[in-house]
Structures are given as C-alpha cells and as structure tokens.
Amino acid sequence: MNNSFQDAVVTKYNIFNSLFLSLPYRGIFQTGSLLPLLTQQSEVGFQEGKSPRQIIENFFEELLETATPKERTDLLFAFIQYIERQVVLFDSVEDAAFDQTHDLTGKGSITYLTDRVDSDILKKKLLNKLQDFSVRIVLTAHPTQFYSGKVLGIINDLEDAIKVNDFTEVNQLLLQLGKTAFINHEKPTPFDEAVSLCWFLENVYYDAIPAILMKLIDGLGMSAHDWPYPNLFRLGFWPGGDRDGNPFVNPETTLQVAARLRETLLRGYYRDIRTLKRRLTFKGVDDAIAIAERKMNSTIFGPFEEGYKDAQELIAELLSAREVLVAKHQGLFVELLDNFILKLNIFGFFFASLDVRQDSRKHGKAWEDILKRLEKKIPLLKYSDYEDWDEAKKIDLLLSLNIPLRIEDYEDELTKDILGSISAIKTIQKKNGEQGAHRYVISNNQSALNVMQVVALAKNLIADESGKLALDVVPLFETVDDLANAPGIMRQLYENGYYRSHLEGRDNHQTIMVGFSDGTKDGGYLRANWSIYTAKEELTKVSREFGIKVTFFDGRGGPPARGGGNNHNFYSSLGKDIEDKEIQLTVQGQTISSNYGTVTTAMYNLERLFTAGLENHLFRGNRIEEELNQEDKDLIEEMAGAAYESYLDLKNHPMFVKYLDKKTPLRFYGQTNIGSRPTKRGNDDEDLKFEDLRAIPFVGSWAQMKQNVPGFYGFGTAISKLAEEGKKEEIKTLYKKSLFFRTLIENSMQSLSKAFFPATKYLRDEEDYREFWDKMYQEFRLTLESLLDVSEQKELLDSNNVTKVSIKVRERIVLPLITIQQYALQMLSEDPKNLPVDVETYNQLIMRAMFGIINAARNSA
C-alpha cells in the first residue's frame, strides 16, 4: 500500500497544493512562495542545533531584512493560516483516496468475516453470538477538534471534487475555504458542541450503520425484513449530558440537546419518506406513504398530537403497507421500504443515547445538602453522625429513604443541578424512548457508596410506581489505584440485595467504564494499559461469579496516550478471560473526523471494531497460542512496574508541573475557544497543581511540544531493565506471539513518530530545565531503540507503511508551525521591555499555531 499512498495521496496533494498560489488573496503568492523556504530553513536549522528563535530571525535577515517587526509577525500569522488550509487539503486528499490506500474488503471487513463463515456450524455460532453482541460508539465533545459545521461541509465537498480530479471545483472550494473562519471567536457552548457533532450523525452515521448491516445481512444470505438483530450498532452522545467539570452544562442543556438529536433524526426520516413517495406510487401503498409524510411533518413541526408517538407506530404502518406491496405489486421497490424500516429499528426516535456524567464527589456534596435539610425535620438523624458511619451503614440509610426531592426546595446550585439532571433522564425517556437516555456515568468512582449515592437519588426521583429504575448506573474507574480496587467495589455492589434486584430489572447487565486518560496521567502509558487489562480480567471474573453480564465501556481518547491508536487490534487481542459481549468506546476530537468523518472511513473502522469483537468467539480455536499465559502476564507486569517507577520519577521531578505551566502551551488551552469545559480543575487564580490538570490539555501540551511523554515514557526503561536481567528474548517472543503486546508497542510508536525533540532543545540553555529536558530526551531515545529492537523494525511503524508515510508528510507540513510556536514561547521568556512586538502578539501566535498542530496530528499525539 506504500506506493499507492505515495501516488494517490502525496503526489496528488502536491498538485492540488499548487492551486493555493493562484488564489486571488492579497499576499497569498508571497506567503505561498516563502513558506517552503521557512520549511527548508527549519529542517536544516534544527539539524544544525539552532533554536526556533535563531531559525525565524535568520529567515527574516536573509529574505526580508527590511521588514518591520509588525510586518514580520503579520507574515507569521499568514503562514499559520496558509498551513491550516494545507492540513485540510491533505486530510481531504487522504480521505478521498481511502479506498485506494485501504483494503475495504480485506481482513476485518464484513465481507472478509462472512466469507470465513463458510459452514452451517460457524453461521449458527455467529447468529447465536449476535443475540447479545453490539458495538456502541459514544461521541464526546472533548476539546481536540474545532472545525465548525461550515468547514466540515467544505471538507466533505472538497473530498468529492478531489476524487474526480475536478480542478475547477477544488479551486472554488479552496477559495471558499480561504474566506471561511476556522476558529471560534467565542467559546462554544455545550449545545454548540452538540450541534457540531450532530453533523456527523446526520451526514455519516445515518447512512454508514445501515449500510454495514445490509452488507452483513446480504453476506449471510438473509433479508432486511427478517433481520432480528437491529441493535448491533448503537450511538452514544456526551455533549449536553457530560457535566463532569463543565459548569456550563445544566438540565436545560441536556433537554435541549436530546431534542436536537431527535429533530436531526426525524428530518432524515422525513427526507427518506419523500424518497419512498417518489417510488411507491402504487394503489394501496401510496396513501400509506402520504400519511407517513404528513404525520412525520407533524411529529417534527406540529401539531404534535397528529404526529407519531414513537418509531414503533410508524413501523407498524409501514409493515401494513409492505403487505400490500408484496401481495399486489410483486414487491417492487420493497428493498427501499425494508432499508428504511431497518433505520427506524436502529435509531428509534432518539438517534444517539445521551449519557449523563458527573464526578462522584459532587453526589456526596448533594447528599450532604439533602441530609442536613432532612435533619431539620427529623432531629434524630444528624449529618455529623452519618459522616462517622462505615460505608455499609451509609448505604443502608440512603436506600431506606423515601423522600420527595423537589428542586425548588434547595438553594445550592450543585444540588439543584444533580436533581435536575437525573429528572431530565425521565423527561427524555418519555419523549425519545428509554434508549434516548438510560445511563448515568460516575467519574472518579472510588467506592460502592459512590454508586449507591446515585442509585438512591434516582430511586427517589425517577423510579416508576413499582420502584423499577430504568437507568444503568455506570461507575468509571480510571486511576491506577481505582482500577486495582474496582473488583472489590463491584463485589460489594453485587452482594447488596437492593442493587442485585435493580440489576435483575436490567436483564442482569452491568456496564463498567474504564478510562485511559487519567490512568495514563496518573501512572504512565504501560502501567495504565496493563492496569486496565488486569482490571477487566478481575471484573469479568467477579461478574461471572454472580451471573452478571458485564460490558466494558472504554474511555478511549484520540492519541495512544489516552487509549487511542489501533482500536481494532486492541479488541481483537483480548482473551477469553475478558468479557466481549459488547464493544463500547468513546471517540473524540480528530478521531471523529479522521476515523469516522466520511461514510467510507466510518464503515471501514466500524466494520473492523465489529469483527474484532467477534474474532475471539468465532475463531479462538485458531489463535489459542496467541493468548497470554501466566508467564506472559508476569512478564508484562514486571515491565509495567518498572515503567511505572520510571514515570513516577519524572512526575515527581520538582520541575514537572512548573515546566508544563511555564514552558508549554498548557496555559493557552483555555483561551483557544475550542471546547466549553475549563482546562483545569480548581480556581484560575491558584497555582497549578498536578491533580488539577485535565487529561486532554495535559496530553495535548506534550503533543504541542512534540515530546508526547504520556505516550511512551517508561516503556524504554522497562524493556532495558528486563533485558539486563536476561529477559530480552522473552520480550521479543512475547511481541511475536501476543497481538495485545504488539498493539501496545505499535501505538506507542505512533507517539514516538510524532515527537521532535530538536524543536525544544533550546530549553537546555535554561539552567532550571536542562536536567529535566535531558531526562525526557534520554527516555525518548531509549524507548525508540528498545521498541525497534523488540519489534525488529528498522524504522518506526515499518509494519504500517500507510500510517508511517502519512505521519511523515503531516509532520513536514506543520514543521513551520512548530517553529513559529516555539519561537513565540521562546520570546516570552525575554523581558517584555526588550521584545520587538507586544506580549499579546506572541500569545496569539502560540494559540493560532495550536490549531494546525492539533489537526495535522489527527489524534493529538
């Protein structure tokens, strides 16, 4: 695929890139002509050990000696804008050529799967598995993507024009792109974020998911009309429901977003009904479709009492029309009707399930408020006594309470928000159906009490008359300690009579979320990944012991440092001791646009997630030798322990937090207007503490510095330490044997391949940071050498040439951005009185450069 990528992407990009020079914008020719010279000077300059400041100043001295300081910075801003659009162009060319650079029907595809299911026994095994298997993609609005709907629309059209080599159309779209703002001048609200992500639901998933199911149905020789598994793919949604650390999310926002999801879906249905109307023009059928069109119009715009209550009502009407179509009109165009009914069964009237998420500590605060109010009415119940009780006694009390929880009775805004957010779930279920909002995620979950606090609140707020609770309470375990404690916490919950009864009402099903972001921040790359693996094994064991069907919901970010990278291999690599009934994961930022930004890329990646989840069940007999045995696990545990010690040594370095705060773009994340959430916990006027760091700006700042520490640090030390103990060959054998271990290494290689330490080598000139920079660089070199040695590759990612070449081209495109950003960071170390332009100009250069660097990386590391 390497040559095809070169021809279909790199060469084509270079051709289309030349069109920028012909755009009729003031200064565009000079910008486009000078930019390659800055790229070249950056490459040579960093090779010669020059600092970013020396490179930029030499560039101007050689080429624009008479330019004023303002003219110089104006040109730097022009370079940034130009590169931003080059990144979009490369994205579009790469996505347009996706079917040429990827084998759409190869390993991991639905076609490949159904071809392998070549016996009645395997087919029966697959169909049995599909009864309780599904893939759920949950879109989150984390601030690693900033394209507006307007820009996304242009990108979509650009891809179409590039596919057919329509130079005139490409030129027009580049012209439009040049005049369209890329960045938000104000912070988006959570609702703005939801609207932005609805673009992907409407333009990608709405078509991609039914198309995948039709491939599966056809491949198995079945029909859409008789297909009994419409729930194989589900969509989740966090914007508007995720209030963990986001003070701008409130119950009104949650309801507003749920309504937008429903409206977006119903508009798609309305368009499909109109398409059906043009084909199903036969007597006895045409009237039914006309009625459906009219009622759907009422469902969207009113009068609502004349519309549909739910999807099942519409499906029933369409099935009646289908009977007439088959009986009297030879089933002409029946496949169009069946495909539409399939969509209705997949998406209902909700489109995506809106999850609510809140930090466990906030529920504790709300209960303090509630119990202190209760204390005034029942003097025998004192909150001070409750505080001293053990956990079991606290749980018993909370579950025993049957009290009206009225929002208007409370003054505390936090209490009102939590009561309102849980109440909103019931409101959404009435309007969108139960699947519209049925999960409450508890982040920072550290005890069984944390779960029961939410259960007790929900019991008093949204349980039906019989006490049944239509809610899945989902604890999120993320830090190394929390993951280690998770099995014991779940055992405590399973042993609780009330909670067991609740689970019985939820089909004995428990969802547990495990998160990578804070785990990596807390314990480093290898420790976090292995802690999650071992926690899943233990959680599977305890759940099976109690007869509970457990589903793991993975909080996977874009970059490997937050659990991203090659997800397909990750899920394919899980052994028999980890439950695999469902695959659930978050997707965010550029991962949404890069992996799921078009119908083609979304189908490719969704199919591979889907088949990865079936591999272990269908073909485990062919791969038993690949599974980790106890000796393998002990070896990885040793490496994880050594890597953890190495990472802790860096994390506890006196310069660690200061370096992030003073030398990286961390402090600028909050000013970029990318996302609605604050970039750190705590008050803005307080000194930065490690525990206040949010995972995304934390990982993102290392990516901006081209150091990517959370994606590799400690891995090299771990391998080196075990090699000294004579275990190198064991590690090499493990790499060849275990897909899980190979995936860890390949994903870490992505982080290494996007690192570029020469850009920050100037920090060695500052006495405070010399030793800290050297420490990071030495581990980078050690990890690079170790991973190449273990994998027996000559270059990083030799096993994945398409990714390797793509990264190389992207990194070259943004090299001038990196130089400009580091130049501005370097200048801010100077006395403001000696600067050629004001401090704010350098601040703006740093922030503007962030966007292009983020988007070029496609997964922020």
mmCIF file with all atom_site columns, N, CA and C in Angstrom, residues 16 175 179 398 536 797:
data_model
loop_
_atom_site.group_PDB
_atom_site.id
_atom_site.type_symbol
_atom_site.label_atom_id
_atom_site.label_alt_id
_atom_site.label_comp_id
_atom_site.label_asym_id
_atom_site.label_entity_id
_atom_site.label_seq_id
_atom_site.pdbx_PDB_ins_code
_atom_site.Cartn_x
_atom_site.Cartn_y
_atom_site.Cartn_z
_atom_site.occupancy
_atom_site.B_iso_or_equiv
_atom_site.pdbx_formal_charge
_atom_site.auth_seq_id
_atom_site.auth_comp_id
_atom_site.auth_asym_id
_atom_site.auth_atom_id
_atom_site.pdbx_PDB_model_num
ATOM 1  N N  . PHE A 1 16  ? -2.494  19.560 -6.047 1.00 0.00 ? 16  PHE A N  1
ATOM 2  C CA . PHE A 1 16  ? -3.576  20.450 -5.615 1.00 0.00 ? 16  PHE A CA 1
ATOM 3  C C  . PHE A 1 16  ? -3.053  21.590 -4.741 1.00 0.00 ? 16  PHE A C  1
ATOM 4  N N  . LEU A 1 175 ? -10.968 28.494 -2.538 1.00 0.00 ? 175 LEU A N  1
ATOM 5  C CA . LEU A 1 175 ? -11.299 29.917 -2.435 1.00 0.00 ? 175 LEU A CA 1
ATOM 6  C C  . LEU A 1 175 ? -12.281 30.153 -1.287 1.00 0.00 ? 175 LEU A C  1
ATOM 7  N N  . LYS A 1 179 ? -11.856 32.034 2.722  1.00 0.00 ? 179 LYS A N  1
ATOM 8  C CA . LYS A 1 179 ? -12.687 33.116 3.260  1.00 0.00 ? 179 LYS A CA 1
ATOM 9  C C  . LYS A 1 179 ? -13.531 32.687 4.455  1.00 0.00 ? 179 LYS A C  1
ATOM 10 N N  . LEU A 1 398 ? -29.207 5.512  52.954 1.00 0.00 ? 398 LEU A N  1
ATOM 11 C CA . LEU A 1 398 ? -29.606 6.168  51.703 1.00 0.00 ? 398 LEU A CA 1
ATOM 12 C C  . LEU A 1 398 ? -30.677 5.356  50.979 1.00 0.00 ? 398 LEU A C  1
ATOM 13 N N  . LYS A 1 536 ? -9.978  -5.544 33.923 1.00 0.00 ? 536 LYS A N  1
ATOM 14 C CA . LYS A 1 536 ? -11.051 -6.172 33.145 1.00 0.00 ? 536 LYS A CA 1
ATOM 15 C C  . LYS A 1 536 ? -11.125 -7.673 33.402 1.00 0.00 ? 536 LYS A C  1
ATOM 16 N N  . LEU A 1 797 ? 7.072   2.109  12.805 1.00 0.00 ? 797 LEU A N  1
ATOM 17 C CA . LEU A 1 797 ? 5.885   1.832  12.005 1.00 0.00 ? 797 LEU A CA 1
ATOM 18 C C  . LEU A 1 797 ? 6.198   1.225  10.642 1.00 0.00 ? 797 LEU A C  1
#
